[in-house]
Amino acid sequence: MKKRQINTEKVYQAVIAAVVAILVLVSLFPLIYVAGLSFTSQQEYMSRGNLMVIPYRPTLEGYKRILFRDDTYLKGLLVSLLRTGIGTAVTLVCTLIMGYLLSKEDLPGRRGMLFAVMVTVLYNGGMIPTFLTVKGLGLLDTFWAMILPGMVDTWSVLVFKQFFSGLPKEVIESAEIDGCGELRMLVQIAVPLSTAVMAALGLFMAVGQWNAWFDALIYLQKNTDLYPLQLLLRNVFANANMGYNSSIQVDMMKNQTDTSLRMVVTMIGTVPILCVYPFLQKYFTSGVYMGAVKG
Amino acid sequence: MGEMKALVQGKKKNTVLHRMKKYRILYLLAIIPFAYLIVFRYWPIFLQFVLATKNYTIKGGIWGSEFIGLDNFAQLFHSREFKKILFNTVRISLLRLVCGFVPPIILSVMLFDMNSAVFRKISQSILYIPHFFSWVIVYAIAQVLFQNTGYINSFLNLLGIESKQFLMSERYFLPILIGSGVWKSLGWSTILYLAALTNINTELFEAARLDGAGPIQRIRYITLPGIVPIIVFSLMMNLGSILSAAGTEQILLFYNPTNYEVSDVIGTWLYRQGLGKMKYGLGAAVSVFESSVGLVLVLISNKLANKFAGLGIW
């Protein structure tokens, strides 16, 4: 009896190991394939066929062509970095202020403000009215069209509110007795106490900013100089007609077989995420939990 | 006497006016975020209702165009196209739910039961990575694997099977869309379940071991019951977002005219027809429908989640 038990447990462990190993491979393979092709010369790719994964003679030719033949992608990289930095900072500050305000239980008008936030969580104006608002403000084709429409993350407002409400009352009361004003209380007590929440929410916001392309697609119609990397990448792959022609992109469109160049662009869009990934890991569980179950 | 004075003062300090004065700096700081809410959140909602009742023309603009009451809605509910995009939206959301709901539960139980902590940690780190890629990257990967001269077709050729037009067909659109979605989210979706699993009392597992329960009994009587609330909660939330979970961003990348019949959803229609062809009035009517039904569904599902799982989003 005892022996059979141990055996089923062993079989079970073996099954788990096999299934998980396969899933890990499936998660990893496309990345390795993309990376491999990005270092492959077009000649080698053509001669070896499409089943190759690791190049015999790796080359940086593709990277040189994409990054240095004209400045399209370098500019895109810069825009992406700027929107990630500025967008995350602005959103984080505004979101924190709102959450902090709503955590003050004796604040006159608190319930009304909370309701105003909840409404926007539950109901949104939709693509066209939002577009017309951005247009009406004269923000089309400007950098701020990628920042302002998402300036407050209303979901995260509720997370901050929850966090600040949970702070021990004694901390605030003793600060009040010490004659600490509301501004100092926010800057010197609340903000330092919330660094973990800020880091978790901020990192996820930053990933969202880095990965965003749709807002740029609709709000930046003519100003191709402001295209973030993800939109440039999308234009390389989309079958959609593009009123846009950088010399390299025309090159790639004409020469659909130039897979390795396309993979170089993919790598440039992927590697920065992989670089911050280790720092993100610490916040996974708390981030997801805050995102899913609030209040 | 002194006590009385303090009491009176204490009372005075609690008036609304006094509290407003106390928080004046915070009100001042909150002007910008609240202005944002009004301009970028409430104004579009208002515009949505205005536009939905208008026969929008470029010449008339938002305010000058003719008021037509509920004609846009009447036109929508009679149009074959609206039925199609509504059907596709719900179908794709449901397919995502059917294909993507159970695998993370199984995977999280497996990860939780894994004996080797090192192997588990490494696997988790790798399995979570795809979640952080943009849909553009996911499409790039799908394209290089499924294009006519791609990896999959080359492999098929090797087996003597002819190349298939994976990316330009109605037939393969849904499997590739849903499959790549599951690929991206599978690992990540386990996090919530794993967090719930670690909250199960370890004494239960110990007792089960002493009672001679095997892995199957253990899963059936301890592990799964331990995460039922979270399972019910996520099921409810998924059902509540049935109109918004089709994944406009992903579909905009993956679809093309060869498969509009199965791939066109509310969001992609709004982009292509509403925004692209300036059907603002009709588009706003679609948004009113989408947002209102979505609101009702979320409210219902949250209520049900509270009732059946004791968990809600508020």
Coordinates of C-alpha atoms in Angstrom, one line a residue:
Chain A
M1 CA 0.0 0.0 0.0
K2 CA 2.7 2.4 1.1
K3 CA 4.8 1.5 -1.8
R4 CA 2.1 2.2 -4.3
Q5 CA 1.6 5.6 -2.9
I6 CA 5.2 6.5 -3.3
N7 CA 5.0 5.3 -6.8
T8 CA 2.0 7.4 -7.8
E9 CA 3.7 10.4 -6.3
K10 CA 6.8 9.7 -8.3
V11 CA 4.8 9.3 -11.5
Y12 CA 3.0 12.5 -10.7
Q13 CA 6.3 14.4 -10.2
A14 CA 7.6 13.0 -13.5
V15 CA 4.5 14.1 -15.3
I16 CA 4.7 17.6 -13.8
A17 CA 8.4 17.9 -14.7
A18 CA 7.7 16.8 -18.3
V19 CA 4.7 19.1 -18.8
V20 CA 6.4 22.2 -17.3
A21 CA 9.6 21.5 -19.2
I22 CA 7.6 21.4 -22.5
L23 CA 5.8 24.7 -21.6
V24 CA 9.1 26.3 -20.7
L25 CA 10.5 25.3 -24.1
V26 CA 7.4 26.6 -25.9
S27 CA 7.8 29.9 -24.1
L28 CA 11.4 30.2 -24.9
F29 CA 11.7 28.8 -28.4
P30 CA 10.2 31.8 -30.3
L31 CA 12.7 34.1 -28.5
I32 CA 15.6 32.0 -29.4
Y33 CA 14.4 31.7 -33.0
V34 CA 14.0 35.5 -33.3
A35 CA 17.4 36.1 -31.7
G36 CA 19.1 33.6 -33.9
L37 CA 17.6 35.0 -37.1
S38 CA 18.5 38.5 -36.1
F39 CA 22.2 37.5 -36.1
T40 CA 22.0 35.6 -39.4
S41 CA 23.0 37.0 -42.7
Q42 CA 20.5 36.9 -45.5
Q43 CA 22.7 34.6 -47.6
E44 CA 23.0 32.1 -44.8
Y45 CA 19.3 32.2 -44.2
M46 CA 18.5 31.6 -47.8
S47 CA 21.0 28.8 -48.2
R48 CA 20.1 26.9 -45.0
G49 CA 16.4 27.2 -45.3
N50 CA 13.9 28.3 -42.7
L51 CA 14.4 25.5 -40.2
M52 CA 17.7 26.9 -39.0
V53 CA 17.7 28.4 -35.5
I54 CA 21.3 29.1 -34.5
P55 CA 23.5 30.8 -37.2
Y56 CA 26.9 29.2 -38.1
R57 CA 28.4 32.6 -38.8
P58 CA 26.7 35.2 -36.6
T59 CA 26.8 38.7 -37.9
L60 CA 25.9 42.2 -36.6
E61 CA 25.3 43.4 -40.2
G62 CA 21.5 43.6 -39.6
Y63 CA 21.9 45.6 -36.4
K64 CA 24.3 48.0 -38.1
R65 CA 21.9 48.5 -41.0
I66 CA 18.9 49.1 -38.8
L67 CA 20.5 51.4 -36.3
F68 CA 23.0 53.3 -38.3
R69 CA 21.9 53.5 -41.9
D70 CA 19.3 56.1 -41.1
D71 CA 18.1 57.4 -37.8
T72 CA 14.5 56.1 -37.9
Y73 CA 15.0 53.5 -35.3
L74 CA 17.3 55.4 -33.1
K75 CA 14.7 58.2 -33.0
G76 CA 12.0 55.7 -32.2
L77 CA 14.1 54.3 -29.4
L78 CA 14.5 57.7 -28.0
V79 CA 10.8 58.5 -28.2
S80 CA 9.9 55.2 -26.5
L81 CA 12.4 55.9 -23.7
L82 CA 11.0 59.5 -23.3
R83 CA 7.4 58.4 -23.3
T84 CA 8.1 55.6 -20.8
G85 CA 10.0 57.9 -18.5
I86 CA 7.8 61.0 -18.6
G87 CA 4.5 59.0 -19.0
T88 CA 5.2 56.8 -16.0
A89 CA 6.4 59.7 -13.8
V90 CA 3.4 61.9 -14.6
T91 CA 0.9 59.1 -14.2
L92 CA 2.4 57.9 -11.0
V93 CA 2.4 61.4 -9.4
C94 CA -1.1 62.2 -10.4
T95 CA -2.4 58.8 -9.4
L96 CA -0.7 58.9 -6.0
I97 CA -2.1 62.4 -5.2
M98 CA -5.6 61.3 -6.0
G99 CA -5.3 58.1 -4.0
Y100 CA -3.9 59.9 -1.1
L101 CA -6.6 62.5 -1.2
L102 CA -9.3 59.9 -1.3
S103 CA -7.8 58.1 1.7
K104 CA -8.6 61.0 4.0
E105 CA -11.8 59.9 5.7
D106 CA -12.7 63.3 7.1
L107 CA -12.2 65.1 3.8
P108 CA -15.2 67.1 2.8
G109 CA -16.5 65.9 -0.6
R110 CA -14.7 62.6 -0.4
R111 CA -17.6 60.4 -1.3
G112 CA -18.5 62.4 -4.3
M113 CA -14.9 62.4 -5.6
L114 CA -14.7 58.6 -5.0
F115 CA -17.9 58.2 -7.0
A116 CA -16.5 60.4 -9.8
V117 CA -13.4 58.1 -10.0
M118 CA -15.5 54.9 -9.9
V119 CA -17.7 56.1 -12.8
T120 CA -14.6 56.5 -15.0
V121 CA -13.4 53.0 -14.0
L122 CA -16.8 51.5 -15.1
Y123 CA -17.8 53.6 -18.1
N124 CA -15.6 55.1 -20.8
G125 CA -16.3 57.4 -23.7
G126 CA -14.9 55.1 -26.3
M127 CA -12.4 55.5 -29.1
I128 CA -14.0 58.1 -31.3
P129 CA -15.1 60.6 -28.6
T130 CA -11.7 60.4 -26.9
F131 CA -10.0 60.9 -30.3
L132 CA -12.2 64.0 -30.9
T133 CA -11.3 65.3 -27.4
V134 CA -7.6 65.0 -28.1
K135 CA -8.1 66.6 -31.4
G136 CA -10.1 69.4 -30.0
L137 CA -7.4 70.2 -27.5
G138 CA -4.9 70.5 -30.4
L139 CA -2.9 67.6 -29.1
L140 CA -2.8 65.6 -32.4
D141 CA 0.7 65.0 -33.7
T142 CA 2.3 66.1 -30.4
F143 CA 4.3 64.1 -27.9
W144 CA 1.7 64.9 -25.2
A145 CA -1.0 62.9 -27.1
M146 CA 0.8 59.8 -25.8
I147 CA 1.0 61.1 -22.2
L148 CA -2.1 63.2 -21.3
P149 CA -5.0 60.9 -22.2
G150 CA -3.6 58.3 -19.7
M151 CA -2.5 60.8 -17.1
V152 CA -4.4 59.1 -14.2
D153 CA -4.7 55.4 -13.9
T154 CA -8.0 55.3 -12.1
W155 CA -7.7 51.6 -11.2
S156 CA -4.4 52.4 -9.4
V157 CA -6.0 55.4 -7.7
L158 CA -8.0 52.8 -5.8
V159 CA -4.9 50.8 -5.0
F160 CA -3.2 53.8 -3.5
K161 CA -6.3 54.8 -1.6
Q162 CA -6.5 51.3 -0.1
F163 CA -2.9 51.5 0.9
F164 CA -3.0 54.9 2.5
S165 CA -6.2 54.0 4.3
G166 CA -4.4 51.0 5.8
L167 CA -1.6 53.1 7.3
P168 CA -1.7 53.1 11.1
K169 CA -3.6 56.1 12.4
E170 CA -0.9 56.8 15.1
V171 CA 1.6 57.7 12.4
I172 CA -0.6 60.5 11.1
E173 CA -1.9 61.6 14.5
S174 CA 1.6 62.0 15.9
A175 CA 2.7 63.9 12.9
E176 CA -0.3 66.2 13.3
I177 CA 0.5 66.9 16.9
D178 CA 4.0 67.8 15.8
G179 CA 2.5 70.5 13.7
C180 CA 3.2 68.8 10.4
G181 CA 1.2 70.4 7.6
E182 CA -0.7 68.3 5.0
L183 CA 1.9 68.9 2.3
R184 CA 4.8 67.8 4.5
M185 CA 2.8 64.9 5.6
L186 CA 2.3 63.8 2.0
V187 CA 5.9 64.3 0.9
Q188 CA 7.8 63.3 4.0
I189 CA 5.6 60.6 5.5
A190 CA 3.1 59.1 3.0
V191 CA 5.4 59.0 -0.1
P192 CA 8.3 57.3 1.7
L193 CA 6.0 54.8 3.2
S194 CA 4.5 53.9 -0.1
T195 CA 7.7 53.2 -2.1
A196 CA 7.0 49.5 -2.5
V197 CA 3.5 50.2 -3.9
M198 CA 4.9 53.0 -6.1
A199 CA 7.6 50.7 -7.4
A200 CA 5.1 47.9 -8.2
L201 CA 2.6 50.1 -9.9
G202 CA 5.3 52.2 -11.6
L203 CA 7.1 49.3 -13.1
F204 CA 3.8 47.9 -14.6
M205 CA 2.9 51.4 -15.9
A206 CA 6.4 51.6 -17.5
V207 CA 5.9 48.3 -19.3
G208 CA 2.6 49.5 -20.5
Q209 CA 4.1 52.7 -21.9
W210 CA 6.9 50.9 -23.5
N211 CA 4.6 48.4 -25.2
A212 CA 2.0 51.0 -26.3
W213 CA 1.5 51.7 -30.0
F214 CA -2.2 52.1 -30.7
D215 CA -2.4 55.6 -29.2
A216 CA 0.5 56.7 -31.3
L217 CA -1.2 55.2 -34.4
I218 CA -4.3 57.2 -34.0
Y219 CA -3.0 60.4 -32.4
L220 CA 0.2 60.9 -34.4
Q221 CA -1.0 60.7 -38.0
K222 CA 1.5 62.9 -39.8
N223 CA 4.3 63.4 -37.3
T224 CA 6.3 60.3 -38.0
D225 CA 9.3 61.8 -36.1
L226 CA 7.4 61.0 -32.9
Y227 CA 6.6 57.3 -33.7
P228 CA 7.7 55.1 -30.8
L229 CA 9.6 52.0 -31.5
Q230 CA 6.6 49.7 -31.1
L231 CA 4.7 51.6 -33.8
L232 CA 7.7 51.5 -36.2
L233 CA 7.8 47.8 -35.5
R234 CA 4.1 47.4 -36.2
N235 CA 4.5 49.2 -39.5
V236 CA 7.2 46.9 -40.5
F237 CA 4.9 43.9 -40.1
A238 CA 1.5 45.3 -40.8
N239 CA 0.0 44.6 -44.2
A240 CA -1.8 47.9 -43.7
N241 CA -0.8 50.6 -46.2
M242 CA 1.5 53.0 -44.6
G243 CA 1.8 56.6 -45.6
Y244 CA 5.3 56.5 -44.5
N245 CA 8.6 55.8 -46.0
S246 CA 11.9 55.6 -44.3
S247 CA 14.4 54.1 -46.7
I248 CA 14.9 51.0 -44.6
Q249 CA 11.2 50.4 -44.3
V250 CA 10.7 50.6 -48.1
D251 CA 13.6 48.2 -48.3
M252 CA 11.9 45.8 -46.1
M253 CA 8.6 46.1 -47.7
K254 CA 10.0 45.4 -51.1
N255 CA 12.1 42.6 -49.9
Q256 CA 9.7 40.5 -47.9
T257 CA 12.2 37.7 -47.7
D258 CA 14.5 39.8 -45.6
T259 CA 13.4 38.1 -42.4
S260 CA 16.6 38.7 -40.5
L261 CA 16.2 42.5 -40.7
R262 CA 12.7 42.3 -39.4
M263 CA 14.0 40.1 -36.5
V264 CA 16.6 42.7 -35.7
V265 CA 13.8 45.3 -35.2
T266 CA 11.9 42.8 -33.1
M267 CA 14.9 42.3 -30.9
I268 CA 15.3 46.0 -30.4
G269 CA 11.7 46.1 -29.2
T270 CA 12.2 43.1 -26.9
V271 CA 15.6 43.5 -25.3
P272 CA 14.8 46.5 -23.1
I273 CA 11.9 44.6 -21.6
L274 CA 14.2 41.6 -20.9
C275 CA 16.6 44.0 -19.2
V276 CA 14.2 45.3 -16.7
Y277 CA 12.5 41.9 -16.2
P278 CA 14.7 40.8 -13.3
F279 CA 13.8 44.0 -11.4
L280 CA 10.1 43.5 -12.1
Q281 CA 10.1 40.0 -10.7
K282 CA 10.1 41.1 -7.1
Y283 CA 6.7 42.8 -7.6
F284 CA 4.9 40.2 -9.6
T285 CA 2.6 38.7 -6.9
S286 CA 1.8 42.0 -5.2
G287 CA 1.3 43.7 -8.5
V288 CA -1.2 41.1 -9.8
Y289 CA -3.0 40.9 -6.5
M290 CA -3.4 44.6 -6.4
G291 CA -4.6 44.6 -10.0
A292 CA -7.1 41.9 -9.5
V293 CA -8.7 42.2 -6.1
K294 CA -9.1 45.6 -4.8
G295 CA -10.7 46.8 -1.7
Chain B
M1 CA -12.9 74.6 32.9
G2 CA -9.9 73.9 30.8
E3 CA -11.5 70.6 29.7
M4 CA -14.6 72.4 28.6
K5 CA -12.6 74.8 26.5
A6 CA -10.7 71.9 24.8
L7 CA -14.1 70.2 24.1
V8 CA -15.6 73.3 22.6
Q9 CA -12.5 73.8 20.5
G10 CA -12.5 70.2 19.5
K11 CA -16.0 70.5 18.3
K12 CA -15.2 73.7 16.4
K13 CA -12.2 72.0 14.7
N14 CA -14.5 69.4 13.2
T15 CA -16.7 71.7 11.1
V16 CA -16.7 71.2 7.4
L17 CA -15.1 74.5 6.8
H18 CA -12.3 73.8 9.1
R19 CA -11.6 70.4 7.6
M20 CA -11.6 72.0 4.1
K21 CA -9.1 74.5 5.3
K22 CA -7.0 71.8 6.8
Y23 CA -6.8 70.0 3.5
R24 CA -6.6 73.0 1.2
I25 CA -3.1 72.1 -0.1
L26 CA -4.4 68.6 -1.0
Y27 CA -7.4 70.1 -2.9
L28 CA -5.0 72.4 -4.7
L29 CA -2.7 69.4 -5.7
A30 CA -5.8 67.4 -6.8
I31 CA -6.9 70.1 -9.3
I32 CA -4.8 68.7 -12.0
P33 CA -5.9 65.0 -11.7
F34 CA -9.5 66.0 -11.4
A35 CA -9.2 68.4 -14.4
Y36 CA -7.9 65.4 -16.2
L37 CA -10.9 63.3 -15.2
I38 CA -13.3 66.0 -16.5
V39 CA -11.4 66.7 -19.7
F40 CA -10.3 63.3 -20.8
R41 CA -12.9 61.0 -19.2
Y42 CA -16.1 62.9 -18.6
W43 CA -16.0 65.1 -21.7
P44 CA -15.7 62.1 -24.0
I45 CA -18.6 60.4 -22.3
F46 CA -20.7 63.5 -22.9
L47 CA -19.5 63.7 -26.5
Q48 CA -20.4 60.0 -26.9
F49 CA -24.0 60.7 -26.1
V50 CA -24.1 63.9 -28.2
L51 CA -22.6 62.2 -31.3
A52 CA -24.8 59.1 -31.0
T53 CA -27.8 61.2 -31.7
K54 CA -26.4 63.1 -34.6
N55 CA -25.9 62.4 -38.3
Y56 CA -22.3 63.6 -38.3
T57 CA -21.0 65.4 -41.3
I58 CA -17.6 67.0 -41.6
K59 CA -19.2 70.3 -42.6
G60 CA -21.5 70.4 -39.6
G61 CA -19.0 69.1 -37.1
I62 CA -20.0 67.8 -33.7
W63 CA -22.4 70.6 -32.9
G64 CA -23.7 71.7 -36.3
S65 CA -24.6 68.2 -37.6
E66 CA -28.3 67.3 -37.8
F67 CA -29.9 65.8 -34.7
I68 CA -31.6 62.5 -35.6
G69 CA -32.6 61.2 -32.2
L70 CA -32.2 57.4 -31.9
D71 CA -31.9 56.8 -35.7
N72 CA -28.2 55.7 -35.3
F73 CA -29.3 53.0 -32.9
A74 CA -32.2 51.9 -35.1
Q75 CA -29.7 51.7 -38.0
L76 CA -27.3 49.6 -35.9
F77 CA -29.8 47.1 -34.7
H78 CA -31.0 46.5 -38.3
S79 CA -27.6 46.2 -39.8
R80 CA -26.0 42.9 -40.6
E81 CA -22.6 44.3 -40.0
F82 CA -23.3 45.3 -36.4
K83 CA -24.7 41.8 -35.7
K84 CA -21.5 40.4 -37.2
I85 CA -19.1 42.4 -35.1
L86 CA -21.1 41.8 -32.0
F87 CA -21.2 38.1 -32.7
N88 CA -17.5 38.0 -33.4
T89 CA -16.7 40.0 -30.3
V90 CA -18.6 37.7 -28.0
R91 CA -17.3 34.6 -29.9
I92 CA -13.7 35.6 -29.6
S93 CA -14.1 36.5 -25.9
L94 CA -15.8 33.2 -25.1
L95 CA -13.2 31.2 -27.1
R96 CA -10.4 33.0 -25.1
L97 CA -12.2 32.0 -21.9
V98 CA -12.8 28.4 -23.0
C99 CA -9.2 27.9 -24.1
G100 CA -7.4 30.1 -21.6
F101 CA -9.2 29.5 -18.4
V102 CA -8.5 26.0 -17.3
P103 CA -4.8 25.6 -18.4
P104 CA -3.5 28.2 -15.9
I105 CA -5.3 26.4 -13.1
I106 CA -3.8 23.1 -14.0
L107 CA -0.3 24.7 -14.4
S108 CA -0.5 26.5 -11.1
V109 CA -1.4 23.3 -9.3
M110 CA 1.5 21.6 -11.0
L111 CA 4.0 24.4 -10.2
F112 CA 2.7 24.3 -6.6
D113 CA 3.2 20.6 -6.2
M114 CA 6.6 20.6 -7.8
N115 CA 9.2 19.0 -5.4
S116 CA 12.2 20.9 -6.6
A117 CA 12.0 24.6 -5.6
V118 CA 14.9 25.5 -7.9
F119 CA 13.2 24.0 -10.9
R120 CA 10.0 25.7 -10.0
K121 CA 11.5 29.1 -9.6
I122 CA 13.4 28.9 -12.9
S123 CA 10.3 27.7 -14.7
Q124 CA 8.1 30.5 -13.3
S125 CA 10.6 33.1 -14.4
I126 CA 10.6 31.9 -17.9
L127 CA 6.9 31.2 -18.1
Y128 CA 6.1 34.8 -17.1
I129 CA 8.2 36.4 -19.8
P130 CA 5.8 36.4 -22.7
H131 CA 3.3 38.4 -20.7
F132 CA 5.6 41.4 -20.9
F133 CA 5.9 41.5 -24.6
S134 CA 3.8 43.9 -26.6
W135 CA 1.3 42.5 -29.0
V136 CA 3.4 43.9 -31.8
I137 CA 6.3 41.6 -30.7
V138 CA 3.8 38.6 -30.4
Y139 CA 2.6 39.3 -33.9
A140 CA 6.2 39.6 -35.2
I141 CA 6.9 36.1 -33.7
A142 CA 3.6 34.7 -35.1
Q143 CA 4.5 36.1 -38.5
V144 CA 8.0 34.6 -38.7
L145 CA 6.7 31.3 -37.5
F146 CA 3.5 31.1 -39.7
Q147 CA 4.4 33.1 -42.9
N148 CA 4.5 31.3 -46.2
T149 CA 8.2 30.6 -45.9
G150 CA 8.1 30.4 -42.1
Y151 CA 9.2 27.8 -39.6
I152 CA 5.9 25.9 -39.5
N153 CA 5.4 25.7 -43.2
S154 CA 9.0 24.6 -43.7
F155 CA 8.4 21.9 -41.2
L156 CA 5.3 20.8 -43.0
N157 CA 7.1 20.8 -46.3
L158 CA 9.7 18.5 -44.7
L159 CA 6.9 16.1 -43.9
G160 CA 5.7 16.3 -47.5
I161 CA 2.7 18.6 -46.7
E162 CA 2.1 21.6 -48.8
S163 CA 2.5 25.1 -47.4
K164 CA -0.6 26.7 -45.9
Q165 CA -1.7 30.3 -46.0
F166 CA -1.9 30.5 -42.2
L167 CA -1.9 34.3 -42.0
M168 CA -4.2 35.1 -44.9
S169 CA -7.1 32.8 -44.2
E170 CA -10.4 32.7 -42.4
R171 CA -9.8 29.1 -41.3
Y172 CA -6.6 29.6 -39.3
F173 CA -7.2 33.1 -38.0
L174 CA -9.0 32.1 -34.8
P175 CA -6.6 29.3 -33.8
I176 CA -3.6 31.5 -34.3
L177 CA -5.2 34.5 -32.5
I178 CA -6.4 32.5 -29.5
G179 CA -3.3 30.3 -29.5
S180 CA -0.9 33.2 -29.4
G181 CA -3.0 34.9 -26.7
V182 CA -2.8 31.8 -24.5
W183 CA 0.9 31.6 -25.2
K184 CA 1.3 35.1 -23.9
S185 CA -0.9 34.8 -20.8
L186 CA -0.6 31.2 -19.7
G187 CA 2.2 31.6 -17.2
W188 CA 1.2 35.0 -16.0
S189 CA -2.4 33.8 -15.2
T190 CA -1.0 31.3 -12.7
I191 CA 0.2 34.0 -10.3
L192 CA -3.2 34.7 -8.8
Y193 CA -3.9 31.0 -8.2
L194 CA -0.4 30.4 -6.8
A195 CA -0.9 33.2 -4.3
A196 CA -4.1 31.6 -3.2
L197 CA -2.5 28.1 -3.1
T198 CA 0.3 29.3 -0.7
N199 CA -2.5 30.4 1.7
I200 CA -3.8 26.9 2.1
N201 CA -3.0 25.6 5.6
T202 CA 0.1 23.3 5.2
E203 CA -1.2 21.1 8.1
L204 CA -3.9 19.8 5.8
F205 CA -1.3 18.5 3.3
E206 CA 0.6 16.9 6.2
A207 CA -2.5 15.2 7.5
A208 CA -3.4 14.0 4.0
R209 CA 0.1 12.5 3.7
L210 CA -0.2 10.7 7.0
D211 CA -3.6 9.4 5.9
G212 CA -2.0 7.9 2.9
A213 CA -3.7 10.2 0.3
G214 CA -2.1 10.1 -3.1
P215 CA -1.6 13.2 -5.4
I216 CA -5.0 12.8 -7.0
Q217 CA -6.9 12.7 -3.7
R218 CA -4.7 15.6 -2.4
I219 CA -5.6 17.8 -5.4
R220 CA -9.2 16.8 -5.3
Y221 CA -9.9 17.3 -1.6
I222 CA -7.4 20.0 -0.5
T223 CA -5.7 21.9 -3.3
L224 CA -8.6 22.6 -5.6
P225 CA -11.1 23.4 -2.8
G226 CA -8.5 25.9 -1.5
I227 CA -8.6 27.9 -4.7
V228 CA -12.3 27.6 -5.6
P229 CA -13.1 31.2 -4.5
I230 CA -10.4 32.6 -6.7
I231 CA -11.5 30.4 -9.6
V232 CA -15.1 31.6 -9.3
F233 CA -13.9 35.2 -8.9
S234 CA -11.9 35.1 -12.1
L235 CA -14.6 33.3 -14.0
M236 CA -17.1 36.0 -13.0
M237 CA -14.7 38.8 -13.9
N238 CA -14.1 37.1 -17.3
L239 CA -17.8 36.8 -18.0
G240 CA -18.2 40.5 -17.0
S241 CA -15.8 41.7 -19.6
I242 CA -17.2 39.6 -22.4
L243 CA -17.6 42.7 -24.6
S244 CA -14.2 44.1 -24.0
A245 CA -12.1 41.0 -23.8
A246 CA -11.9 40.2 -27.5
G247 CA -8.6 42.1 -27.6
T248 CA -8.8 44.9 -30.2
E249 CA -5.1 45.6 -30.1
Q250 CA -4.1 42.1 -30.9
I251 CA -6.8 41.7 -33.6
L252 CA -5.7 44.9 -35.3
L253 CA -2.3 43.4 -35.8
F254 CA -3.4 39.8 -36.7
Y255 CA -6.3 40.4 -39.0
N256 CA -6.5 41.4 -42.6
P257 CA -9.2 41.7 -45.3
T258 CA -9.1 37.9 -46.0
N259 CA -10.6 37.2 -42.6
Y260 CA -12.8 40.2 -41.6
E261 CA -15.8 37.8 -41.7
V262 CA -14.5 36.1 -38.5
S263 CA -12.1 38.7 -37.1
D264 CA -13.8 42.0 -37.2
V265 CA -14.9 43.0 -33.7
I266 CA -16.4 46.1 -32.1
G267 CA -13.0 47.7 -31.4
T268 CA -11.5 47.0 -34.8
W269 CA -14.7 48.2 -36.6
L270 CA -14.6 51.4 -34.5
Y271 CA -11.0 52.0 -35.7
R272 CA -11.4 51.1 -39.3
Q273 CA -15.0 52.3 -40.1
G274 CA -15.8 54.7 -37.3
L275 CA -12.6 56.5 -37.1
G276 CA -11.1 55.8 -40.5
K277 CA -14.2 56.5 -42.5
M278 CA -15.5 59.2 -40.1
K279 CA -18.7 57.5 -39.2
Y280 CA -18.6 59.3 -36.0
G281 CA -22.3 59.3 -35.2
L282 CA -22.7 55.6 -35.8
G283 CA -19.4 54.9 -34.1
A284 CA -20.5 56.8 -31.0
A285 CA -23.8 54.8 -30.9
V286 CA -21.7 51.6 -31.0
S287 CA -19.7 53.0 -28.1
V288 CA -22.8 53.8 -26.1
F289 CA -24.0 50.3 -26.6
E290 CA -20.7 48.7 -25.8
S291 CA -20.0 50.8 -22.6
S292 CA -23.6 50.5 -21.3
V293 CA -23.9 46.8 -21.7
G294 CA -20.3 46.4 -20.4
L295 CA -21.2 48.4 -17.3
V296 CA -24.3 46.3 -16.6
L297 CA -22.3 43.1 -17.1
V298 CA -19.5 44.2 -14.8
L299 CA -22.0 45.2 -12.1
I300 CA -23.8 41.9 -12.3
S301 CA -20.6 39.8 -12.4
N302 CA -19.2 41.7 -9.4
K303 CA -22.3 41.1 -7.5
L304 CA -22.2 37.4 -8.3
A305 CA -18.5 37.2 -7.4
N306 CA -19.3 38.7 -4.1
K307 CA -22.1 36.3 -3.5
F308 CA -20.4 33.1 -4.6
A309 CA -16.8 33.7 -3.9
G310 CA -16.9 36.3 -1.2
L311 CA -14.5 38.3 -3.3
G312 CA -15.2 41.4 -5.4
I313 CA -13.5 44.3 -7.0
W314 CA -15.2 46.7 -4.6

